[in-house]
Amino acid sequence: MLNIYDLTKNYGSFTAVNHLSLHIPEGDLFGFVGPNGAGKTTTIRIICGLLKASGGSVQIGNTNARMGSREMKRLIGYVPDFFGVYDNLKVHEYMDFYGSMYGMRSRDIARLTDDLLELVNLSDKRDFYVDTLSRGMKQRLCVARSLLHNPKLLILDEPSSGLDPRARVEMKELLKNLHAMGKTIVISSHILSELSEMCTSIGIMNRGQLIMAGRIEDIMQQVAGGRRVHIQAVSGVDTAVRLLMEHAGVSVESVRENEIIITNNGTDEQLSALIGQLIQNQVVLTGFYREEGSLESLFMQLTGGGAQ
Amino acid sequence: MKIRWNPIVKKDLQVTARSMRFSWGLFAYDAVLVLAFLLATAVIQASCDNYYSSGNIYSKLIYLFPVLAVAQVCIVALIVPIITASSISGEKERQTFDIMLTTCMSPFSIVLGKVVSAVIRILFFVAAGMPVMALSFVVGGLAWSGLFYFVLTIILLSVLSGSIGIFCSSCCRRSISAVVLSFAIYFVIYVLTFVPLILNLLWTEGESAGESLLLLLFNPGVFFEEFFMQIMTGASLFGTEGSTFSRGDVGLLTYYLSQGKTWMFLSAACILLLSLLFMIAAAWRVNPMNASGSRKK
């Protein structure tokens, strides 16, 4: 659906996006992750035609429309991180305004407005002034607006920023519904747990470069998750540490009073044999578990602890 | 065939019509016009009551028209840049401009929509001032068609002021800077276009203005002067009848272009052309695909 080839954006000597190439298949819910200044928003703005790329190209679907062209814009629905409003404009007038800007007929806009407001749970706010809505409602309205022209690709730039927990949950549910309807969605967010819950694939950016991209479960498998093992013992901790350090394929990461954390680079069979060896050597084990990988830990590992 | 409104015009008018600021603006506009009318009437009456004055009041009341017209033109010249100079920068401040640019509207359509909505808003003001304006016609001496031409002239001025405002709005991030820049461009168009004429007259020791007058085709002030001359006296500022200039005073081209009503029509065309250039420049500036990208937003 979305193919990005060698995308680059320079601001003078500063490179905001550095030779980024990415393929997002149709129906995917893709999460863009990265610390502030990583180049996520710049990439999104280039895709939406709001910024001119210094190099590279973007292709949506099978079209060969150039970046920023009317054909390209027709394929994209864009939800910015900040929702600006007009005073004295009602919800249905707001929808009518943007529908008209896509060249849609008033009758079609009115019909779609009713359907979309129902989808985003704002049917009862149809005749309300937009500036009287809560931030969460405004954001959902913005999503409804972006769907008016039935775009193939929906791009959301940090849609949950500034929302309260309830509004975040509502937004997450809305995006899940849209994904279930078959929409291809690209979302950048600061809330990593949220992304890991709903995205089917992610891309991690740092300093303008795409460090890693792929299906979320594949990425989790690749990195620390599943390889870090916690061993808890009531006695024989020193013996256990000595045995573990002697074992090829195992590195001891930390030792606390009753807990040893190791990284196992061997197979599950080797790990099983190692546990048996510990028990044979009078190490009294009380616990043994694998650490589940999380997007947070993966993110911290790949970006060198860059704060989100 | 159904005519499609530019969505920006519809939205802007909807939003404007609902604001109290607009209603107060109309009230203030009419109040200023009434004050100008009363002041002009008092001055005319005083001049007729003068012992040495030989004219009667009815022949002098004709001057109510230029007084009210100039008052309207001044207000319009002041209002339009303020409306349009904040149109794009206002959208940027409100953070709605990016969404606009992601739609299928071309940058030129966005700019045109903003200018047209400003002109329509000015027409509301003109319509509101019409009863006061009509008072200068009831005493006679002026054709009612003059009122129609006056409205056309106001539209022309609004288009120029609007396009200057929108251009400045596309150049500046803040509305206030755009307004200041608009008035700077006003100064260039209204005042600095006289500079070549003055230099030419100094160079020739006042013998001939040459073709330097042609630059004044772009000056709305000169256009208005010519308009009032035509409406009130039927003569031209530059023409042969009641003319200021003879053939020897100006260049050959200027002389022929200033005959009859040619100058006025040509000036109107030049002002429209200038407006179009400002709008094209504004559209070019707001198009993200034309950005040089040397500065991080």
XYZ file of C-alpha atoms in Angstrom:
605
model
C 0.000 0.000 0.000
C 2.610 2.541 1.080
C 6.053 2.301 -0.431
C 8.755 4.737 0.575
C 11.977 4.669 -1.406
C 15.174 6.243 -0.160
C 13.381 9.237 1.373
C 15.646 12.042 2.529
C 14.957 15.447 4.010
C 17.711 17.948 4.697
C 17.422 21.296 6.438
C 20.685 22.875 5.462
C 23.353 20.622 6.948
C 20.892 18.880 9.265
C 19.410 15.621 7.990
C 15.955 15.054 9.439
C 15.201 11.914 7.418
C 18.101 9.860 6.165
C 17.528 7.510 3.192
C 14.387 5.952 4.640
C 12.888 3.023 2.751
C 9.758 1.295 3.958
C 6.985 -0.932 2.693
C 3.634 -1.065 4.471
C 1.234 -3.701 3.125
C -2.486 -3.084 2.597
C -4.640 -3.471 5.703
C -1.716 -2.994 8.048
C -1.812 -0.909 11.215
C 1.692 0.472 11.278
C 3.162 2.265 14.284
C 5.938 4.799 13.952
C 8.085 4.914 17.064
C 11.047 7.084 17.880
C 12.338 9.694 20.295
C 11.553 13.381 19.772
C 13.362 14.683 16.702
C 13.731 11.201 15.226
C 12.059 12.290 11.978
C 8.623 10.661 12.354
C 6.583 13.821 11.844
C 8.840 14.963 9.006
C 8.278 11.628 7.258
C 4.523 11.876 7.795
C 4.442 15.462 6.502
C 6.339 14.446 3.370
C 3.915 11.571 2.720
C 0.960 13.963 3.129
C 2.428 16.520 0.736
C 3.047 19.112 3.428
C 6.785 19.082 3.006
C 9.014 18.713 -0.006
C 11.469 15.836 0.193
C 15.122 16.460 -0.585
C 15.326 13.063 -2.216
C 13.538 9.765 -2.686
C 9.918 9.039 -3.476
C 6.636 7.872 -1.994
C 4.172 5.577 -3.738
C 0.673 4.766 -2.531
C -1.066 1.714 -3.957
C -0.300 1.144 -7.602
C -0.559 4.787 -8.586
C 2.356 6.737 -9.905
C 1.037 10.065 -8.643
C 3.788 12.474 -7.696
C 4.181 13.619 -4.093
C 1.847 16.463 -3.144
C -0.340 15.979 -6.220
C -4.130 16.032 -6.086
C -4.259 12.290 -6.926
C -1.945 11.514 -4.042
C -3.921 13.701 -1.620
C -7.130 11.909 -2.574
C -5.573 8.640 -1.335
C -4.575 9.989 2.080
C -6.548 10.953 5.163
C -4.447 13.005 7.563
C -5.006 13.591 11.270
C -2.491 16.056 12.751
C -1.340 16.025 16.351
C -3.085 19.307 17.113
C -6.725 19.929 16.317
C -7.339 23.521 15.278
C -10.937 24.722 15.245
C -12.935 27.527 13.715
C -15.151 29.554 15.980
C -18.820 29.508 15.106
C -18.755 26.360 12.959
C -20.991 23.423 13.777
C -19.894 19.783 13.572
C -21.880 19.014 10.405
C -20.740 22.294 8.818
C -17.158 21.382 9.627
C -17.616 18.058 7.839
C -19.361 19.794 4.929
C -16.487 22.257 4.590
C -13.816 19.575 4.323
C -15.982 17.348 2.123
C -16.401 20.270 -0.291
C -12.651 20.748 -0.294
C -12.367 17.231 -1.708
C -14.869 18.189 -4.415
C -17.648 16.031 -2.953
C -21.332 16.799 -3.526
C -23.342 18.171 -0.605
C -25.789 15.249 -0.708
C -22.947 12.704 -0.437
C -21.270 14.696 2.316
C -24.495 14.831 4.353
C -25.006 11.059 4.039
C -21.399 10.236 4.890
C -21.349 12.726 7.740
C -24.169 10.869 9.487
C -22.410 7.510 9.010
C -19.010 8.758 10.118
C -20.326 10.625 13.142
C -21.991 7.401 14.198
C -18.717 5.532 13.689
C -16.829 7.953 15.927
C -19.699 8.094 18.401
C -20.530 11.761 17.849
C -23.997 11.472 16.278
C -25.551 13.421 19.132
C -23.082 16.284 18.632
C -24.041 16.929 15.005
C -25.434 20.417 15.687
C -22.920 21.396 18.340
C -20.289 24.045 17.718
C -16.901 22.388 17.186
C -15.111 24.597 19.703
C -17.453 23.395 22.453
C -16.357 19.737 22.077
C -13.836 18.144 24.408
C -10.350 17.440 23.096
C -11.070 13.721 22.744
C -14.261 14.446 20.812
C -12.425 16.899 18.575
C -9.798 14.291 17.819
C -12.474 11.719 16.929
C -14.180 14.315 14.768
C -10.863 14.891 13.048
C -10.646 11.166 12.304
C -14.189 11.263 10.887
C -13.210 14.247 8.755
C -10.157 12.437 7.434
C -12.342 9.499 6.342
C -14.879 11.616 4.413
C -13.288 11.072 1.010
C -12.717 7.358 1.695
C -8.903 7.447 1.603
C -6.887 4.288 1.083
C -4.379 5.319 3.709
C -5.077 6.963 7.047
C -2.162 8.763 8.681
C -2.351 9.892 12.304
C 0.405 11.959 13.871
C 0.342 11.336 17.619
C -3.446 11.308 17.861
C -3.454 10.505 21.565
C -1.182 13.304 22.730
C -2.922 15.504 25.239
C -5.906 13.180 25.624
C -7.147 11.933 28.979
C -7.051 8.137 29.631
C -10.700 7.642 28.681
C -10.309 9.534 25.406
C -7.197 7.482 24.656
C -9.096 4.230 25.105
C -11.880 5.534 22.850
C -9.358 6.550 20.207
C -7.656 3.159 20.423
C -10.972 1.367 19.998
C -11.819 3.574 17.031
C -8.534 2.772 15.325
C -8.977 -0.938 16.002
C -12.422 -0.752 14.377
C -11.032 1.038 11.355
C -8.301 -1.562 11.073
C -10.886 -4.309 11.268
C -12.715 -2.592 8.399
C -9.601 -3.065 6.292
C -8.166 0.458 6.366
C -4.409 0.821 6.129
C -3.339 3.003 9.030
C -0.037 4.645 9.882
C 0.176 6.056 13.379
C 2.956 7.732 15.286
C 2.610 7.824 19.021
C 4.465 8.474 22.245
C 2.485 5.829 24.063
C 4.396 2.662 23.285
C 2.205 0.272 25.253
C -0.763 1.486 23.228
C 1.057 0.894 19.960
C 2.178 -2.590 20.991
C -1.439 -3.451 21.804
C -2.990 -2.361 18.549
C -0.330 -2.250 15.813
C 0.346 -5.158 13.516
C 3.757 -3.833 12.578
C 6.085 -1.071 13.719
C 9.006 0.980 12.516
C 11.540 2.390 14.944
C 13.225 5.619 13.924
C 16.186 7.327 15.493
C 18.112 10.350 14.234
C 16.361 10.265 10.877
C 17.045 6.614 10.206
C 14.737 3.647 10.290
C 16.538 1.294 12.653
C 14.085 -1.543 12.531
C 10.747 -2.312 10.887
C 8.565 -5.351 10.597
C 5.733 -7.302 12.152
C 5.548 -6.624 15.851
C 5.850 -10.280 16.964
C 8.886 -10.846 14.718
C 10.609 -7.815 16.174
C 9.870 -8.864 19.739
C 11.289 -12.288 18.958
C 14.482 -10.808 17.559
C 15.337 -8.600 20.470
C 15.732 -9.305 24.192
C 12.268 -10.640 24.880
C 12.308 -14.400 25.523
C 16.089 -14.590 25.949
C 16.389 -12.965 29.340
C 15.839 -15.502 32.096
C 15.310 -14.831 35.805
C 16.551 -17.566 38.176
C 15.533 -17.333 41.842
C 17.244 -19.429 44.531
C 17.127 -19.528 48.359
C 20.637 -21.038 48.675
C 23.621 -21.814 46.500
C 23.501 -18.540 44.611
C 27.311 -18.327 44.408
C 27.537 -21.867 43.056
C 24.832 -21.104 40.543
C 26.638 -17.989 39.335
C 29.899 -19.937 38.945
C 28.171 -22.703 36.958
C 26.298 -20.259 34.787
C 29.459 -18.285 33.983
C 31.243 -21.468 32.964
C 28.447 -22.323 30.582
C 28.994 -21.279 26.969
C 26.042 -19.388 25.482
C 24.974 -17.902 28.795
C 25.943 -14.493 30.106
C 25.117 -13.374 33.619
C 23.636 -9.885 33.568
C 22.991 -9.227 37.213
C 23.063 -10.972 40.571
C 20.912 -9.874 43.492
C 20.457 -11.536 46.870
C 18.204 -14.347 45.648
C 17.923 -13.639 41.948
C 20.203 -14.078 38.971
C 19.339 -12.602 35.578
C 20.966 -14.266 32.582
C 20.819 -13.947 28.820
C 20.554 -17.273 27.107
C 21.926 -17.405 23.591
C 21.578 -21.179 23.351
C 18.611 -23.431 22.589
C 15.736 -24.306 24.930
C 17.249 -27.803 25.373
C 20.555 -26.342 26.498
C 18.722 -24.115 28.964
C 16.797 -27.105 30.322
C 20.034 -29.053 30.809
C 21.556 -26.074 32.598
C 18.694 -25.931 35.081
C 19.140 -29.642 35.744
C 22.840 -29.074 36.380
C 22.058 -26.340 38.911
C 19.703 -28.645 40.844
C 22.291 -31.462 40.807
C 24.818 -29.033 42.355
C 22.616 -28.372 45.400
C 21.267 -25.024 44.206
C 17.791 -24.706 45.738
C 15.669 -23.059 43.041
C 12.395 -21.333 43.959
C 11.660 -19.602 40.690
C 12.546 -19.655 37.063
C 10.926 -17.574 34.332
C 11.505 -15.968 30.988
C 11.185 -12.200 30.715
C 8.474 -11.089 28.287
C 9.713 -8.621 25.676
C 8.066 -5.206 25.687
C 8.065 -2.421 23.154
C 9.441 -0.103 25.823
C 12.469 -2.283 26.496
C 13.008 -2.814 22.782
C 12.746 0.905 22.156
C 15.165 1.779 24.937
C 17.604 -0.847 23.705
C 17.544 0.333 20.090
C 17.578 4.065 20.696
C 20.130 3.976 23.456
C 17.646 5.061 26.072
C 16.404 8.094 24.176
C 13.568 9.499 26.218
C 10.123 9.608 24.627
C -25.428 23.500 -14.424
C -24.959 24.114 -10.714
C -22.266 26.634 -9.804
C -19.917 25.284 -7.146
C -18.973 27.773 -4.452
C -15.411 27.850 -3.335
C -15.765 26.044 0.059
C -13.473 28.571 1.725
C -15.798 31.438 0.739
C -18.798 29.603 2.162
C -17.016 28.685 5.395
C -15.489 32.137 5.920
C -18.823 33.872 5.376
C -20.568 31.427 7.710
C -18.004 31.998 10.430
C -17.927 35.780 9.910
C -21.682 36.246 9.805
C -22.012 34.563 13.196
C -19.427 36.670 14.958
C -20.411 39.699 17.012
C -17.223 41.408 15.855
C -18.643 41.608 12.348
C -21.894 43.173 13.574
C -19.993 45.731 15.615
C -17.779 46.381 12.585
C -20.844 47.172 10.466
C -22.162 49.468 13.180
C -18.845 51.313 13.432
C -18.629 51.601 9.646
C -22.083 53.189 9.384
C -21.334 55.451 12.338
C -18.173 56.775 10.657
C -20.072 57.350 7.401
C -22.881 59.222 9.181
C -20.309 61.355 10.983
C -18.577 62.132 7.682
C -21.969 62.999 6.164
C -22.938 65.317 9.018
C -19.540 66.964 9.058
C -19.551 67.522 5.290
C -23.117 68.898 5.402
C -22.176 71.291 8.208
C -19.108 72.511 6.310
C -21.130 73.001 3.100
C -23.875 74.845 4.994
C -21.338 77.054 6.734
C -19.681 77.891 3.436
C -23.066 78.852 1.936
C -23.994 81.019 4.900
C -20.826 82.971 4.344
C -21.453 86.587 3.337
C -18.973 86.404 0.451
C -20.226 83.098 -0.867
C -22.304 83.333 -4.014
C -23.115 79.637 -4.584
C -26.334 77.996 -3.452
C -26.314 75.004 -1.147
C -27.796 72.591 -3.732
C -24.954 73.009 -6.182
C -22.460 72.400 -3.391
C -24.182 69.343 -1.942
C -22.811 67.405 -4.914
C -19.540 67.340 -2.976
C -21.139 65.011 -0.435
C -20.528 62.215 -2.902
C -16.706 62.435 -3.058
C -16.542 63.054 0.700
C -18.557 59.920 1.515
C -16.879 57.926 -1.237
C -13.409 58.844 -0.015
C -14.461 58.003 3.549
C -15.683 54.583 2.357
C -12.573 53.981 0.271
C -10.319 54.851 3.206
C -12.196 52.503 5.534
C -12.133 49.713 2.933
C -8.429 50.284 2.293
C -7.902 49.931 6.032
C -10.184 46.936 6.618
C -9.330 44.642 3.703
C -5.631 44.185 4.464
C -6.515 43.498 8.095
C -9.040 40.840 7.024
C -6.837 39.154 4.439
C -3.472 39.656 6.103
C -4.688 37.488 8.941
C -6.405 34.936 6.710
C -3.544 32.540 5.983
C -1.401 33.413 8.991
C -4.595 33.077 11.088
C -5.164 29.572 9.679
C -1.534 28.788 10.489
C -1.889 30.133 14.019
C -5.061 28.073 14.428
C -3.191 25.077 12.926
C -5.923 24.422 10.368
C -3.868 25.386 7.350
C -2.025 22.052 7.118
C -5.313 20.177 6.921
C -6.435 22.535 4.158
C -3.274 21.787 2.203
C -3.831 18.028 2.463
C -7.187 18.349 0.682
C -7.706 18.475 -3.066
C -7.944 22.274 -3.132
C -5.058 23.805 -5.049
C -3.064 26.544 -3.285
C -4.392 29.072 -5.825
C -8.010 28.066 -5.066
C -7.310 28.540 -1.354
C -5.824 31.993 -1.982
C -8.631 32.970 -4.378
C -11.242 31.782 -1.869
C -9.702 33.956 0.826
C -9.641 37.044 -1.435
C -13.213 36.503 -2.676
C -14.514 36.062 0.873
C -12.790 39.328 1.857
C -14.372 41.126 -1.124
C -17.826 39.763 -0.245
C -17.392 40.890 3.346
C -16.545 44.369 2.059
C -19.683 44.288 -0.086
C -21.649 43.746 3.136
C -20.082 46.955 4.446
C -20.820 48.791 1.205
C -24.425 47.589 1.293
C -24.724 48.715 4.907
C -23.390 52.154 3.953
C -25.671 52.482 0.918
C -28.475 54.454 2.638
C -25.974 57.082 3.792
C -24.304 57.077 0.383
C -27.669 57.483 -1.361
C -28.268 60.740 0.545
C -25.649 62.410 -1.618
C -27.658 61.446 -4.714
C -31.119 62.664 -3.625
C -30.301 66.341 -4.133
C -29.553 65.664 -7.810
C -26.601 66.541 -9.985
C -25.334 62.980 -10.070
C -26.479 60.022 -12.153
C -27.557 56.936 -10.189
C -25.287 54.895 -12.431
C -22.455 56.634 -10.556
C -23.418 54.685 -7.467
C -23.158 51.444 -9.428
C -19.733 52.398 -10.815
C -18.665 53.349 -7.333
C -19.496 49.834 -6.090
C -17.463 48.376 -8.963
C -14.587 50.634 -7.983
C -14.808 49.497 -4.373
C -14.706 45.865 -5.562
C -11.604 46.647 -7.616
C -9.899 48.241 -4.632
C -10.930 45.329 -2.393
C -9.470 42.806 -4.842
C -6.152 44.653 -4.908
C -6.036 45.200 -1.141
C -7.127 41.611 -0.565
C -4.466 40.170 -2.831
C -1.780 42.315 -1.187
C -3.028 41.171 2.218
C -3.053 37.507 1.244
C 0.436 37.772 -0.223
C 1.713 39.292 3.016
C -0.154 36.655 4.985
C 1.637 33.949 3.019
C 5.003 35.596 3.758
C 4.561 36.119 7.496
C 3.969 33.671 10.299
C 2.217 36.221 12.485
C -0.888 38.165 11.488
C 0.396 41.461 12.880
C 3.574 41.268 10.763
C 1.414 40.563 7.705
C -0.711 43.670 8.380
C 2.396 45.856 8.753
C 3.894 44.445 5.537
C 0.574 45.072 3.737
C 0.673 48.756 4.620
C 4.324 48.947 3.530
C 3.308 47.602 0.102
C 0.410 50.093 0.097
C 2.953 52.853 0.589
C 5.008 51.601 -2.352
C 1.980 51.417 -4.659
C 0.260 54.634 -3.580
C 3.261 56.869 -2.988
C 6.433 55.519 -4.550
C 4.824 55.191 -7.990
C 5.026 59.003 -8.146
C 8.810 58.941 -7.756
C 9.658 58.366 -11.467
C 7.280 61.227 -12.383
C 8.932 63.583 -9.891
C 12.426 62.568 -11.018
C 11.458 63.035 -14.647
C 10.051 66.483 -13.986
C 13.189 67.439 -12.065
C 15.393 66.063 -14.853
C 13.536 68.021 -17.551
C 13.107 71.074 -15.286
C 9.338 70.648 -15.361
C 9.021 70.552 -19.137
C 7.870 66.974 -19.692
C 6.884 63.994 -17.604
C 7.720 61.663 -20.494
C 6.312 58.172 -20.087
C 6.866 58.095 -16.324
C 3.121 58.622 -15.810
C 2.475 55.079 -17.064
C 3.538 53.693 -13.692
C 0.553 55.531 -12.209
C -1.711 53.120 -14.094
C -1.051 50.779 -11.162
C -1.851 53.435 -8.557
C -5.413 53.035 -7.192
C -5.272 56.604 -5.821
C -4.837 58.040 -9.308
C -7.538 55.686 -10.585
C -9.941 57.090 -8.000
C -9.048 60.652 -8.854
C -9.780 59.911 -12.494
C -13.011 58.116 -11.514
C -14.319 61.126 -9.594
C -13.342 63.479 -12.403
C -15.272 61.341 -14.867
C -18.330 60.923 -12.622
C -18.614 64.509 -11.410
C -17.410 66.625 -14.290
C -17.309 64.225 -17.243
C -13.734 65.339 -17.847
C -10.533 63.380 -17.509
C -7.589 64.063 -15.263
C -5.305 63.539 -18.257
C -7.728 64.031 -21.165
C -7.946 66.942 -23.565
C -11.123 68.402 -22.061
C -10.179 70.212 -18.875
C -6.855 68.478 -19.024
C -3.867 69.084 -16.855
C -1.469 67.913 -19.504
C -1.083 68.864 -23.161
C 0.742 66.813 -25.757
C 4.054 68.463 -24.904
C 3.783 67.672 -21.206
C 3.877 63.889 -21.549
C 5.265 61.175 -23.819
C 3.420 60.072 -26.957
C 2.156 56.775 -25.493
C 0.952 58.434 -22.288
C -0.810 61.122 -24.298
C -2.795 58.625 -26.378
C -3.572 56.375 -23.420
C -4.909 59.297 -21.416
C -7.571 60.296 -23.946
C -11.234 59.974 -22.914
C -11.907 57.035 -20.595
C -9.012 54.930 -21.884
C -6.839 55.685 -18.869
C -9.499 54.587 -16.397
C -10.182 51.267 -18.117
C -6.496 50.615 -18.661
C -5.741 51.452 -15.038
C -8.498 49.080 -13.876
C -6.949 46.327 -16.016
C -3.478 47.079 -14.612
C -4.770 46.988 -11.030
C -6.483 43.646 -11.694
C -3.275 42.321 -13.259
C -1.293 43.451 -10.223
C -3.848 41.711 -7.966
C -3.512 38.517 -9.978
C 0.275 38.639 -9.660
C 0.026 39.027 -5.879
C -2.390 36.081 -5.710
C -0.144 33.885 -7.857
C 2.842 34.809 -5.679
C 0.814 33.981 -2.547
C -0.266 30.619 -4.011
C 3.337 29.841 -4.897
C 4.463 30.672 -1.396
C 1.863 28.563 0.402
C 2.471 25.524 -1.802
C 4.679 23.233 0.321
C 6.118 21.701 -2.826
C 7.766 25.047 -3.644
C 9.451 25.398 -0.273
C 13.214 25.604 -0.365
C 13.479 23.477 2.773
C 16.389 25.375 4.214
C 14.599 26.019 7.487
C 13.094 23.491 9.874
C 9.470 24.279 10.710
